[in-house]
Amino acid sequence: MNDKLYRDIGKRIKLARRACSITQERLAEMVGVTNQHISNIEVGNKAPSYELLYAIAEKLNCSAYSLLPAESSK
């Protein structure tokens, strides 16, 4: 993965989280990580593990594939 991909994934997670009216703090609690970790993912400083990506998707009622940029899900 690269920095642009991390940022794109983070933006998609942030949009999905906001669409569900969930705070970073609440999402972090729901998936068992720190608020700082969610923040780092959303700004593209870190990439979520596959397990965390699936957990986030489940809590946001979307598919993990919808959180990946189009070129990544091909």
mmCIF file of C-alpha atoms in Angstrom:
data_model
loop_
_atom_site.group_PDB
_atom_site.id
_atom_site.type_symbol
_atom_site.label_atom_id
_atom_site.label_comp_id
_atom_site.label_asym_id
_atom_site.label_seq_id
_atom_site.Cartn_x
_atom_site.Cartn_y
_atom_site.Cartn_z
ATOM 1 C CA MET A 1 0.000 0.000 0.000
ATOM 2 C CA ASN A 2 1.044 3.593 -0.391
ATOM 3 C CA ASP A 3 0.308 6.936 1.248
ATOM 4 C CA LYS A 4 -2.397 7.914 -1.257
ATOM 5 C CA LEU A 5 -4.146 4.601 -0.754
ATOM 6 C CA TYR A 6 -4.021 5.026 3.046
ATOM 7 C CA ARG A 7 -5.555 8.505 2.705
ATOM 8 C CA ASP A 8 -8.281 7.238 0.357
ATOM 9 C CA ILE A 9 -9.233 4.415 2.718
ATOM 10 C CA GLY A 10 -9.247 6.837 5.647
ATOM 11 C CA LYS A 11 -11.505 9.277 3.807
ATOM 12 C CA ARG A 12 -13.971 6.517 2.973
ATOM 13 C CA ILE A 13 -14.041 5.327 6.577
ATOM 14 C CA LYS A 14 -14.582 8.885 7.796
ATOM 15 C CA LEU A 15 -17.443 9.453 5.340
ATOM 16 C CA ALA A 16 -19.108 6.171 6.302
ATOM 17 C CA ARG A 17 -18.665 6.913 10.003
ATOM 18 C CA ARG A 18 -20.184 10.367 9.662
ATOM 19 C CA ALA A 19 -23.074 8.987 7.582
ATOM 20 C CA CYS A 20 -23.860 6.759 10.575
ATOM 21 C CA SER A 21 -23.529 9.705 12.985
ATOM 22 C CA ILE A 22 -20.839 7.894 14.962
ATOM 23 C CA THR A 23 -17.934 9.716 16.601
ATOM 24 C CA GLN A 24 -14.342 8.542 16.333
ATOM 25 C CA GLU A 25 -14.458 7.782 20.037
ATOM 26 C CA ARG A 26 -17.542 5.606 19.698
ATOM 27 C CA LEU A 27 -16.202 3.741 16.666
ATOM 28 C CA ALA A 28 -12.945 3.103 18.513
ATOM 29 C CA GLU A 29 -14.884 1.624 21.436
ATOM 30 C CA MET A 30 -16.987 -0.493 19.096
ATOM 31 C CA VAL A 31 -13.967 -2.073 17.385
ATOM 32 C CA GLY A 32 -11.624 -2.231 20.377
ATOM 33 C CA VAL A 33 -8.935 0.284 19.438
ATOM 34 C CA THR A 34 -7.997 3.748 20.656
ATOM 35 C CA ASN A 35 -9.521 6.957 19.375
ATOM 36 C CA GLN A 36 -6.017 7.974 18.262
ATOM 37 C CA HIS A 37 -5.753 4.845 16.107
ATOM 38 C CA ILE A 38 -9.034 5.652 14.338
ATOM 39 C CA SER A 39 -7.846 9.231 13.862
ATOM 40 C CA ASN A 40 -4.545 8.053 12.366
ATOM 41 C CA ILE A 41 -6.410 5.770 9.964
ATOM 42 C CA GLU A 42 -8.822 8.509 8.882
ATOM 43 C CA VAL A 43 -6.021 10.972 8.060
ATOM 44 C CA GLY A 44 -3.969 8.309 6.285
ATOM 45 C CA ASN A 45 -1.099 8.012 8.747
ATOM 46 C CA LYS A 46 -1.827 4.312 9.241
ATOM 47 C CA ALA A 47 -3.645 1.605 7.342
ATOM 48 C CA PRO A 48 -6.120 -0.620 9.155
ATOM 49 C CA SER A 49 -5.351 -4.319 9.331
ATOM 50 C CA TYR A 50 -7.705 -6.498 7.317
ATOM 51 C CA GLU A 51 -9.352 -7.630 10.527
ATOM 52 C CA LEU A 52 -9.876 -4.054 11.680
ATOM 53 C CA LEU A 53 -11.166 -2.990 8.256
ATOM 54 C CA TYR A 54 -13.783 -5.742 8.384
ATOM 55 C CA ALA A 55 -14.724 -4.847 11.977
ATOM 56 C CA ILE A 56 -15.102 -1.170 11.054
ATOM 57 C CA ALA A 57 -17.224 -2.072 8.029
ATOM 58 C CA GLU A 58 -19.458 -4.284 10.156
ATOM 59 C CA LYS A 59 -20.030 -1.543 12.728
ATOM 60 C CA LEU A 60 -20.731 1.010 9.980
ATOM 61 C CA ASN A 61 -23.160 -1.370 8.237
ATOM 62 C CA CYS A 62 -21.256 -1.415 4.961
ATOM 63 C CA SER A 63 -19.007 -3.805 3.104
ATOM 64 C CA ALA A 64 -15.252 -3.716 3.556
ATOM 65 C CA TYR A 65 -14.979 -3.398 -0.224
ATOM 66 C CA SER A 66 -16.933 -0.142 -0.122
ATOM 67 C CA LEU A 67 -14.184 1.303 2.088
ATOM 68 C CA LEU A 68 -11.505 0.529 -0.495
ATOM 69 C CA PRO A 69 -10.806 2.836 -3.436
ATOM 70 C CA ALA A 70 -12.020 1.509 -6.780
ATOM 71 C CA GLU A 71 -8.552 0.639 -8.096
ATOM 72 C CA SER A 72 -7.892 -1.420 -4.950
ATOM 73 C CA SER A 73 -11.065 -3.493 -5.118
ATOM 74 C CA LYS A 74 -10.498 -4.792 -8.666
#
